[in-house]
Amino acid sequence: MSEVKKVVLAYSGGLDTSVILKWLQDTYRCEVVTFTADLGQGEELEPARQKALKLGIKPENIYIDDLREEFVRDFVFPMFRANTIYEGEYLLGTSIARPLIAKRQIEIAKLTGADAVAHGATGKGNDQVRFELGYYALMPEIKVIAPWREWNLTSREKLLAYAEKAGIPIEMKHREGGSPYSMDANLLHISYEGRHLENPAAEPEESMWRWTTAPEKAPDVPQYVELQFEKGDLVAIDGERLRPHELLAKLNELGSKHGIGRLDLVENRYVGMKSRGCYETPGGTILLKAHRAIESITLDREVAHLKDQLMPRYAEMIYNGYWWSPERRALQALIDTTQQTVNGWVRVKLYKGSVMVVGRDSPTDSLFDPTIATFEDDRGAYNQKDAEGFIRLNALRLRIAAKLEQKRGA
Amino acid sequence: MSEVKKVVLAYSGGLDTSVILKWLQDTYRCEVVTFTADLGQGEELEPARQKALKLGIKPENIYIDDLREEFVRDFVFPMFRANTIYEGEYLLGTSIARPLIAKRQIEIAKLTGADAVAHGATGKGNDQVRFELGYYALMPEIKVIAPWREWNLTSREKLLAYAEKAGIPIEMKHREGGSPYSMDANLLHISYEGRHLENPAAEPEESMWRWTTAPEKAPDVPQYVELQFEKGDLVAIDGERLRPHELLAKLNELGSKHGIGRLDLVENRYVGMKSRGCYETPGGTILLKAHRAIESITLDREVAHLKDQLMPRYAEMIYNGYWWSPERRALQALIDTTQQTVNGWVRVKLYKGSVMVVGRDSPTDSLFDPTIATFEDDRGAYNQKDAEGFIRLNALRLRIAAKLEQKRGA
Amino acid sequence: MSEVKKVVLAYSGGLDTSVILKWLQDTYRCEVVTFTADLGQGEELEPARQKALKLGIKPENIYIDDLREEFVRDFVFPMFRANTIYEGEYLLGTSIARPLIAKRQIEIAKLTGADAVAHGATGKGNDQVRFELGYYALMPEIKVIAPWREWNLTSREKLLAYAEKAGIPIEMKHREGGSPYSMDANLLHISYEGRHLENPAAEPEESMWRWTTAPEKAPDVPQYVELQFEKGDLVAIDGERLRPHELLAKLNELGSKHGIGRLDLVENRYVGMKSRGCYETPGGTILLKAHRAIESITLDREVAHLKDQLMPRYAEMIYNGYWWSPERRALQALIDTTQQTVNGWVRVKLYKGSVMVVGRDSPTDSLFDPTIATFEDDRGAYNQKDAEGFIRLNALRLRIAAKLEQKRGA
Amino acid sequence: MSEVKKVVLAYSGGLDTSVILKWLQDTYRCEVVTFTADLGQGEELEPARQKALKLGIKPENIYIDDLREEFVRDFVFPMFRANTIYEGEYLLGTSIARPLIAKRQIEIAKLTGADAVAHGATGKGNDQVRFELGYYALMPEIKVIAPWREWNLTSREKLLAYAEKAGIPIEMKHREGGSPYSMDANLLHISYEGRHLENPAAEPEESMWRWTTAPEKAPDVPQYVELQFEKGDLVAIDGERLRPHELLAKLNELGSKHGIGRLDLVENRYVGMKSRGCYETPGGTILLKAHRAIESITLDREVAHLKDQLMPRYAEMIYNGYWWSPERRALQALIDTTQQTVNGWVRVKLYKGSVMVVGRDSPTDSLFDPTIATFEDDRGAYNQKDAEGFIRLNALRLRIAAKLEQKRGA
């Protein structure tokens, strides 16, 4: 165990990170700086300050930051420019928040002269990788403490005993076994893992879902919403321009109301195992559909196909924790270049769990020209006879091969 | 215009291909063989025989084939093994039928000693390419007649006049302007193009959709369905083993009832323009979801990711008409290799337009082992400490670069 | 044949384009503007002016431009940033010149108010595609005249007869059957096609090669050369900073002297046939090796691998004529982003046909730090024990699958 | 340290693995089985048996296997079917041998009832990964001992002291500091790392190279060699059919004589660092060139391009140690499918370090038909006019975008 003087802990204020806080003090005998971020997870953050103070953290060592706008503007939106989706389904709600937490944690380490950072992710998951790759990429000499990989508090009982001894308040739910799920929430999504979900054959209980109305209980009347895009980013909903995080919050509200964005998935973790997760991504689900739709009229075919072919790798980079890598930045340069013309609006219909695109237009950048037929007849842009040559040359290699085949057969 | 002795025409029995039939006789003065395929489009085919006879086709020159099983078994299912989807949305219902029609048409050309084939696709669309690439790949010396690119019947009026003169019966709907949409149907989907849809800003009329119940009118109670897979192909629904086309028909019935599989899309045609299409793919939409789900527990991560990365190109090959190309076959070899272990069942919930996977298992091939945690603790398969080394080596290149960056900055 | 008022002809001053010039005047009865570019092909251009004047072109309609610097700076160098190579071998010497010619031709069309452009490429090759895609992308309403696809001068005899009648001077070599090869040259390469080469089993005659000394006759003593790179581009040779085209000319001189850069290839044309070409790319062959070498120490692994994976598509885009397409620009954005750190020098050894990299360094950007071992020991950047966890987690999915396999076997 | 009963050691008979042998006996107090493979490294293997006996290994626990044929047939040749090359240069000579060693080692473990395997690779290199991923994939419950990551013999001095104490004979060269390079050899290549090479700016000494004649000392007269391929694999040289390993040995002889296959490279290791390696791959260098050449006339364009695009990932899989992974097998299925028609011969010219392809033909599978021009004229396979339509439709999307651009500009 290396020597540590001051550590910045990603601190939620909950039981686990409170135990970590105490354990860091006990084990490393170092000064602890707590960092609590508002990413739109929907919890009050001031209680975290009180708890930290009670656990002996100096006021100047408590950082509570509202990162919601930065989160959506600099992480969520760039990711959606690529129509990013992991393993065909997952919108990467947890993955995309980690690089920002790592970035801010390192900034605080630099501000406070800390020589270490710590997080509360376990040794079996992806989040440890996402945090730590971020730390190392942004401050290569930093010491990383991952208590779940180090300590011997390997059961819930031991953890609770440690908390009790340390005077950390334990809520009733923890004593009773706590929430049955391991959850993570931010403006983009809320996720559930563990417990009942560990049997992928079984349907999750309806009571698990926290954000979205059940489709069965969603309004009986569909709702139409218009999304406005500029350079590939959402800028307004139903004509109202808002800041990025406000837009996503608004979309979440709309999606949740209509039961949109539930996902039940078995995914492949970077650390090598399969795991079952359930997700609610109401706003993101709408945004993805709408972004594809605005691209459908403003993006060149080959550019769109190139993006589609590169997307799975881009998603993999984010899922695996390589946001701060040069390969992700290189792909982002390509993606962002393509979004200059992605301007216009999309209308979607929300109804009992589904989003349907029903209209789209771009006054400035539509490559779908309603007059194209006419254009072609008059100006010779399209001559049906051209298709013959097009087909014949595209077929040439197939014909040559088929002729050879015949010769071989004969 | 080259000399032609005998031509095999892809003949639907409708007005357009009847006019083509007549035009071929008039223009090429050649013998015409008609070929009508049952791909599950839901129309009776015997009337096509009667019409052909009336137009002077000899009985032995009339081919009417039920290709439904072959269509689903050898075309639809192989395509679904790849989770194929074009431009993020389109399930390729039209594209995947064309290669089979081309194949059978060429078989008939060989059987009847024909030296030419003809089809009724226009010069602006993808279908001409798909048909003709198939023809040329399977019979490189064949002559191809594409009347829409050759004749001067360039308006509806001229076409009707020609029909009238030729004694082709014209149904009332054609006189009145006909169906407002250009449609194509088979067991996988029905598509709509043209007319009102040429304005991509406008929502399609509810009356356009022919197969699916509107989500708003679908049953208020969700329905659960269990799909059984073997080697990546659907083999049974709710425990009932059926033949491939029967399975797809059954899925269509279920999906249509619950308003599933509607799509409103602007897509990029191979011939270079954007076009707006609407599609109903009820069974296919369920099948895609379920196939991904069974793969999620039976496929290795890297294999799954490789498939995801290659899929857009595979989709492009099918969309563009290259089913019979060697590159499609090479990719298929890869895809089929991966499906050996894709065995098990998936449970989906159908409700008012949406399909949700709620459970999946594979008694023989699940890589998601519920005992894996235990397995790991006991046998050392997973040691949380391993994650440290894993992360540190993955971070090494990032750290080296960051150190250099610091040095440059200093 | 559409009406044309003024046409800009890519004019070399040779027999073929002189005939085209005349044919355009005769056939289209339009004003002709000639455009002759110096791309370093090593021919004097003033004779082209004289010929044009003799053929009745007005002095103000004769454009002769030295495009050498632009060619190397804006086309060759960007392409080499991607280590571009077509079908594993071809350095794209012809392909990369076409977009520049098209660009300048269109500029002249705009300057002179021309409504058409013409080129001398045949209907079987790639160059027609490269020219015309460029024209259309840069001036979508332009009329394109491709005489070889239009006229009836389909044999050498007819062409010569036409020339004679038109008073175009015919050199002796043309009367004798001319050079046996179809050639193209610019600062990057010289190419040979046709005649004796049409038998891919036969070795080209030594006399065909025009630029490079035969390896057997090259100096018996190797020569060492040092290339300096900045942001991925060559900036100096043996310490001497020169302008881009001067650098490439210098490299050509060095390569030619040492017999470097000959290539004998069967390649796949975009129009669907295979063709045999021979190429001399002396400087480019050295440059490619050296560029890879400087990248080897300055580029991150994953960035380098991403570039390697995308390169074949980038090469295809250039080969097929899509330089001016949005997909090429998008890829270029990615490529250029990666080259910011590609600074340093490379030493190569040239000897009788081969280039060997023997040393490379980057004082500012090397990710190969000679002190890294020490760095690691002292600072903990590399701990051999980390490798165990790295391997074990990377092996996890393989182990789980193998265990399942065993279970199935049992 | 886990309990071990019997361990199979990859044993070369050299000093290092002899020390490991002793250390295993001392430390784990377990039975040791030695396994020595002949992969064509050019050393006698019987001395290894004598040494093992002297170190107390029971005769029945000594395995010495000639794996040369299997190596070339089942590993080298399949890899060359893909034209595999890592980071643009490296022919993977070391990487491709490791999976076979791992496979045989596991086979012996099963034969002898061993519960562990051990290897002599260090904790900083790729080989540990390649060995261990193989072990785990083939026998997931195996215990792996990697002494270099475990022991404290961290300096040359300590190692020698241990050897001396253990009575292991130490050759003079080791006392003097040993060979200056870390080397690995097999039928495909010999590699050099370490010492003087750790400065990538410095040229390796001529004396380092062991296999190939210096190009400067190679014969002054070029040699022509004809290679015969069947289904993508080399089957004969200059008309002589030999077994796979004999063919590669023959090619090595030819290549070495002519100074072919030297490579000086900085490469990216999987464990995250850059390293400088020098390689001699004389036969492989010839084989790669020739394989590409036979493919150039027998492979469809799109298949060839697909292979080129996938190759870097395939190379990465092999370099990183994933030979036994399902993703490598899936790619191999694709690759092997494409090789059915790769039959014919290639003639190469070897001269002072370079290989030049000078002729190729395939009597049965050439897609380059010398009569194709004629074929086209007579049968209409190629009509120059077709090119117009081909270009115009390919240009359509570019024109639409350019028109929009103009409109925006106006």
CSV table of C-alpha atoms in Angstrom, one decimal, chain C residues 124-406:
chain,number,residue,atom,x,y,z
C,124,LYS,CA,-13.0,1.8,-70.0
C,125,GLY,CA,-10.8,3.4,-67.4
C,126,ASN,CA,-10.9,5.0,-64.0
C,127,ASP,CA,-9.9,8.4,-65.0
C,128,GLN,CA,-13.1,9.4,-66.7
C,129,VAL,CA,-14.8,8.7,-63.4
C,130,ARG,CA,-12.3,10.7,-61.4
C,131,PHE,CA,-12.5,13.7,-63.7
C,132,GLU,CA,-16.3,13.7,-63.9
C,133,LEU,CA,-17.1,13.1,-60.3
C,134,GLY,CA,-14.9,16.1,-59.6
C,135,TYR,CA,-16.6,18.2,-62.2
C,136,TYR,CA,-20.0,17.3,-60.9
C,137,ALA,CA,-19.1,17.8,-57.3
C,138,LEU,CA,-17.7,21.3,-58.0
C,139,MET,CA,-20.1,22.5,-60.6
C,140,PRO,CA,-23.2,20.4,-60.6
C,141,GLU,CA,-24.8,21.9,-63.7
C,142,ILE,CA,-21.7,21.5,-65.9
C,143,LYS,CA,-22.0,19.6,-69.2
C,144,VAL,CA,-19.4,16.9,-69.6
C,145,ILE,CA,-18.0,15.8,-72.9
C,146,ALA,CA,-16.1,12.6,-73.0
C,147,PRO,CA,-15.2,12.2,-76.7
C,148,TRP,CA,-13.9,8.7,-76.4
C,149,ARG,CA,-17.4,7.6,-75.3
C,150,GLU,CA,-19.1,9.6,-78.0
C,151,TRP,CA,-17.2,9.7,-81.2
C,152,ASN,CA,-16.7,7.0,-83.9
C,153,LEU,CA,-12.9,7.3,-84.0
C,154,THR,CA,-12.7,3.9,-82.6
C,155,SER,CA,-9.5,2.7,-84.1
C,156,ARG,CA,-6.0,4.2,-84.3
C,157,GLU,CA,-6.3,4.4,-88.1
C,158,LYS,CA,-9.5,6.5,-87.9
C,159,LEU,CA,-7.9,8.8,-85.4
C,160,LEU,CA,-4.8,9.3,-87.5
C,161,ALA,CA,-6.9,9.9,-90.6
C,162,TYR,CA,-8.9,12.5,-88.7
C,163,ALA,CA,-5.7,14.2,-87.5
C,164,GLU,CA,-4.3,14.3,-91.0
C,165,LYS,CA,-7.4,15.8,-92.4
C,166,ALA,CA,-7.4,18.4,-89.6
C,167,GLY,CA,-3.8,19.3,-90.2
C,168,ILE,CA,-2.6,18.1,-86.8
C,169,PRO,CA,1.0,17.3,-86.9
C,170,ILE,CA,1.6,13.6,-86.3
C,171,GLU,CA,4.9,12.5,-84.9
C,172,MET,CA,6.7,9.5,-86.4
C,173,LYS,CA,6.2,7.4,-83.4
C,174,HIS,CA,2.4,7.6,-83.8
C,175,ARG,CA,2.6,6.5,-87.4
C,176,GLU,CA,4.7,3.5,-86.3
C,177,GLY,CA,2.2,2.5,-83.7
C,178,GLY,CA,3.5,4.9,-81.1
C,179,SER,CA,4.8,4.1,-77.7
C,180,PRO,CA,3.7,0.7,-76.9
C,181,TYR,CA,2.3,1.8,-73.5
C,182,SER,CA,-0.4,4.1,-72.3
C,183,MET,CA,1.4,6.3,-69.9
C,184,ASP,CA,0.6,8.9,-67.2
C,185,ALA,CA,3.2,10.9,-65.3
C,186,ASN,CA,3.3,13.5,-62.6
C,187,LEU,CA,5.5,14.4,-59.6
C,188,LEU,CA,4.3,11.3,-57.8
C,189,HIS,CA,4.7,8.6,-60.4
C,190,ILE,CA,4.7,7.4,-64.0
C,191,SER,CA,2.4,4.6,-65.0
C,192,TYR,CA,2.3,2.1,-67.9
C,193,GLU,CA,-0.6,0.2,-69.2
C,194,GLY,CA,-1.6,-1.7,-72.3
C,195,ARG,CA,0.1,-3.6,-75.1
C,196,HIS,CA,2.6,-6.1,-73.8
C,197,LEU,CA,1.3,-5.7,-70.3
C,198,GLU,CA,-2.0,-7.1,-71.2
C,199,ASN,CA,-0.6,-10.5,-70.6
C,200,PRO,CA,-0.2,-10.6,-66.8
C,201,ALA,CA,2.0,-13.7,-66.9
C,202,ALA,CA,4.7,-11.9,-68.8
C,203,GLU,CA,7.4,-9.7,-67.3
C,204,PRO,CA,7.6,-6.2,-68.6
C,205,GLU,CA,10.6,-5.4,-70.7
C,206,GLU,CA,13.4,-3.5,-68.9
C,207,SER,CA,13.1,-0.8,-71.5
C,208,MET,CA,9.6,0.1,-70.4
C,209,TRP,CA,10.8,1.7,-67.2
C,210,ARG,CA,11.6,5.4,-67.8
C,211,TRP,CA,12.4,6.9,-64.4
C,212,THR,CA,14.2,4.5,-62.2
C,213,THR,CA,17.6,2.9,-62.8
C,214,ALA,CA,17.3,-0.8,-62.9
C,215,PRO,CA,18.2,-2.1,-59.4
C,216,GLU,CA,20.9,-4.2,-61.0
C,217,LYS,CA,22.5,-1.0,-62.4
C,218,ALA,CA,21.9,1.1,-59.3
C,219,PRO,CA,24.9,2.2,-57.2
C,220,ASP,CA,26.8,-0.5,-55.3
C,221,VAL,CA,26.9,1.6,-52.2
C,222,PRO,CA,23.9,2.3,-50.2
C,223,GLN,CA,22.9,5.9,-49.5
C,224,TYR,CA,21.4,7.1,-46.2
C,225,VAL,CA,18.9,9.9,-46.2
C,226,GLU,CA,17.2,11.7,-43.4
C,227,LEU,CA,13.6,12.9,-43.7
C,228,GLN,CA,12.2,15.5,-41.4
C,229,PHE,CA,8.4,15.5,-40.7
C,230,GLU,CA,6.1,18.1,-39.2
C,231,LYS,CA,2.5,17.3,-38.5
C,232,GLY,CA,2.8,14.3,-40.7
C,233,ASP,CA,4.2,16.1,-43.7
C,234,LEU,CA,7.7,16.0,-45.0
C,235,VAL,CA,9.5,19.3,-44.5
C,236,ALA,CA,13.2,18.7,-45.0
C,237,ILE,CA,15.6,16.2,-46.6
C,238,ASP,CA,19.0,15.8,-45.0
C,239,GLY,CA,18.4,19.0,-43.2
C,240,GLU,CA,17.4,21.1,-46.1
C,241,ARG,CA,13.9,22.6,-45.9
C,242,LEU,CA,12.2,22.8,-49.3
C,243,ARG,CA,8.8,23.5,-50.6
C,244,PRO,CA,6.5,20.4,-50.9
C,245,HIS,CA,7.0,19.8,-54.6
C,246,GLU,CA,10.7,20.4,-54.4
C,247,LEU,CA,10.9,17.8,-51.6
C,248,LEU,CA,9.1,15.2,-53.7
C,249,ALA,CA,11.2,16.0,-56.7
C,250,LYS,CA,14.3,15.5,-54.6
C,251,LEU,CA,13.0,12.2,-53.2
C,252,ASN,CA,12.2,11.1,-56.8
C,253,GLU,CA,15.8,11.8,-57.8
C,254,LEU,CA,17.1,9.8,-54.9
C,255,GLY,CA,14.7,6.9,-55.4
C,256,SER,CA,15.3,6.8,-59.1
C,257,LYS,CA,19.0,6.6,-58.7
C,258,HIS,CA,18.7,3.6,-56.4
C,259,GLY,CA,16.1,1.7,-58.4
C,260,ILE,CA,13.3,2.3,-55.9
C,261,GLY,CA,9.6,2.2,-56.4
C,262,ARG,CA,8.9,-0.1,-59.4
C,263,LEU,CA,5.6,-2.0,-59.2
C,264,ASP,CA,4.0,-4.5,-61.4
C,265,LEU,CA,0.4,-5.0,-60.5
C,266,VAL,CA,-2.9,-6.4,-61.5
C,267,GLU,CA,-5.5,-4.1,-60.0
C,268,ASN,CA,-9.3,-3.8,-59.9
C,269,ARG,CA,-10.7,-0.9,-61.7
C,270,TYR,CA,-13.8,0.9,-60.4
C,271,VAL,CA,-15.6,0.2,-63.7
C,272,GLY,CA,-15.5,-3.5,-63.0
C,273,MET,CA,-12.5,-5.1,-64.8
C,274,LYS,CA,-9.1,-6.1,-63.8
C,275,SER,CA,-6.2,-4.4,-65.5
C,276,ARG,CA,-2.4,-4.7,-65.3
C,277,GLY,CA,-0.4,-1.7,-64.6
C,278,CYS,CA,3.2,-0.9,-64.0
C,279,TYR,CA,4.3,2.0,-61.9
C,280,GLU,CA,7.4,3.9,-60.9
C,281,THR,CA,6.9,5.8,-57.6
C,282,PRO,CA,10.4,6.4,-56.4
C,283,GLY,CA,9.9,9.3,-54.0
C,284,GLY,CA,6.5,8.1,-52.8
C,285,THR,CA,7.9,4.7,-51.9
C,286,ILE,CA,10.5,6.3,-49.7
C,287,LEU,CA,8.0,8.7,-48.3
C,288,LEU,CA,5.5,6.0,-47.3
C,289,LYS,CA,8.1,3.9,-45.4
C,290,ALA,CA,9.4,7.0,-43.7
C,291,HIS,CA,6.0,8.3,-42.7
C,292,ARG,CA,5.0,5.0,-41.2
C,293,ALA,CA,8.3,5.1,-39.3
C,294,ILE,CA,7.8,8.5,-37.8
C,295,GLU,CA,4.2,7.5,-36.9
C,296,SER,CA,5.6,4.4,-35.2
C,297,ILE,CA,7.1,6.5,-32.4
C,298,THR,CA,4.7,9.4,-32.3
C,299,LEU,CA,1.2,7.9,-32.7
C,300,ASP,CA,-0.8,6.2,-30.1
C,301,ARG,CA,-1.4,2.5,-30.7
C,302,GLU,CA,-5.1,2.6,-31.0
C,303,VAL,CA,-5.0,5.7,-33.2
C,304,ALA,CA,-2.5,3.9,-35.5
C,305,HIS,CA,-4.7,0.8,-35.6
C,306,LEU,CA,-7.8,2.9,-36.4
C,307,LYS,CA,-6.0,4.6,-39.2
C,308,ASP,CA,-4.8,1.2,-40.5
C,309,GLN,CA,-8.4,-0.1,-40.5
C,310,LEU,CA,-9.8,2.9,-42.3
C,311,MET,CA,-7.0,3.3,-44.8
C,312,PRO,CA,-8.3,0.8,-47.3
C,313,ARG,CA,-11.6,2.7,-47.6
C,314,TYR,CA,-9.8,6.0,-47.9
C,315,ALA,CA,-7.6,4.5,-50.6
C,316,GLU,CA,-10.7,3.2,-52.3
C,317,MET,CA,-12.3,6.7,-52.2
C,318,ILE,CA,-9.3,8.2,-53.9
C,319,TYR,CA,-8.9,5.4,-56.4
C,320,ASN,CA,-12.6,5.5,-57.3
C,321,GLY,CA,-12.6,9.3,-57.8
C,322,TYR,CA,-14.3,10.5,-54.6
C,323,TRP,CA,-11.7,13.0,-53.5
C,324,TRP,CA,-14.3,15.8,-53.5
C,325,SER,CA,-16.9,13.8,-51.7
C,326,PRO,CA,-18.1,14.5,-48.1
C,327,GLU,CA,-17.0,11.1,-46.9
C,328,ARG,CA,-13.4,11.7,-48.0
C,329,ARG,CA,-13.4,15.0,-46.2
C,330,ALA,CA,-14.8,13.4,-43.1
C,331,LEU,CA,-12.1,10.8,-43.1
C,332,GLN,CA,-9.5,13.5,-43.8
C,333,ALA,CA,-10.7,15.3,-40.7
C,334,LEU,CA,-9.9,12.2,-38.6
C,335,ILE,CA,-6.6,11.6,-40.3
C,336,ASP,CA,-5.4,15.2,-40.0
C,337,THR,CA,-6.4,15.3,-36.3
C,338,THR,CA,-4.1,12.4,-35.7
C,339,GLN,CA,-1.1,14.1,-37.3
C,340,GLN,CA,-0.6,16.9,-34.9
C,341,THR,CA,2.1,15.0,-33.0
C,342,VAL,CA,3.7,13.4,-36.0
C,343,ASN,CA,6.9,15.3,-35.8
C,344,GLY,CA,10.5,14.1,-36.0
C,345,TRP,CA,13.0,12.5,-38.3
C,346,VAL,CA,13.5,9.2,-40.0
C,347,ARG,CA,16.7,7.8,-41.5
C,348,VAL,CA,16.4,5.4,-44.5
C,349,LYS,CA,18.9,3.4,-46.3
C,350,LEU,CA,18.4,3.2,-50.1
C,351,TYR,CA,20.0,0.4,-52.0
C,352,LYS,CA,19.3,-1.3,-55.3
C,353,GLY,CA,15.6,-1.2,-55.2
C,354,SER,CA,14.9,-1.3,-51.5
C,355,VAL,CA,14.3,1.3,-48.8
C,356,MET,CA,15.0,0.3,-45.2
C,357,VAL,CA,14.3,2.4,-42.2
C,358,VAL,CA,17.3,2.3,-39.9
C,359,GLY,CA,16.5,5.0,-37.3
C,360,ARG,CA,13.9,7.4,-36.2
C,361,ASP,CA,13.4,9.9,-33.4
C,362,SER,CA,11.1,12.7,-32.3
C,363,PRO,CA,12.7,15.1,-29.8
C,364,THR,CA,9.2,16.6,-29.0
C,365,ASP,CA,6.7,13.8,-29.5
C,366,SER,CA,8.2,10.4,-29.1
C,367,LEU,CA,6.1,8.0,-27.1
C,368,PHE,CA,9.0,5.7,-27.1
C,369,ASP,CA,10.9,7.0,-24.1
C,370,PRO,CA,14.3,5.4,-23.7
C,371,THR,CA,14.0,6.0,-20.0
C,372,ILE,CA,10.7,4.2,-19.8
C,373,ALA,CA,12.0,1.1,-18.1
C,374,THR,CA,13.5,3.2,-15.4
C,375,PHE,CA,10.5,5.4,-15.3
C,376,GLU,CA,8.5,2.3,-14.7
C,377,ASP,CA,10.6,0.9,-12.0
C,378,ASP,CA,10.9,4.1,-10.1
C,379,ARG,CA,7.4,5.5,-10.5
C,380,GLY,CA,5.4,2.4,-10.7
C,381,ALA,CA,4.2,2.9,-14.2
C,382,TYR,CA,4.9,-0.7,-15.0
C,383,ASN,CA,4.6,-3.5,-12.6
C,384,GLN,CA,5.1,-6.9,-14.0
C,385,LYS,CA,2.4,-8.2,-11.7
C,386,ASP,CA,-0.2,-6.0,-13.4
C,387,ALA,CA,0.2,-8.3,-16.4
C,388,GLU,CA,-1.4,-11.2,-14.5
C,389,GLY,CA,-4.7,-9.3,-14.0
C,390,PHE,CA,-4.6,-7.9,-17.5
C,391,ILE,CA,-4.3,-11.4,-18.9
C,392,ARG,CA,-6.8,-13.0,-16.5
C,393,LEU,CA,-9.6,-10.5,-17.3
C,394,ASN,CA,-8.9,-10.6,-21.0
C,395,ALA,CA,-9.1,-14.4,-20.8
C,396,LEU,CA,-12.3,-14.5,-18.7
C,397,ARG,CA,-14.8,-14.7,-21.6
C,398,LEU,CA,-12.6,-17.4,-23.2
C,399,ARG,CA,-12.6,-19.4,-20.0
C,400,ILE,CA,-16.3,-19.1,-19.5
C,401,ALA,CA,-16.9,-20.4,-23.0
C,402,ALA,CA,-14.4,-23.2,-22.6
C,403,LYS,CA,-16.1,-24.3,-19.4
C,404,LEU,CA,-19.4,-24.4,-21.1
C,405,GLU,CA,-17.8,-26.4,-23.9
C,406,GLN,CA,-16.5,-28.9,-21.4
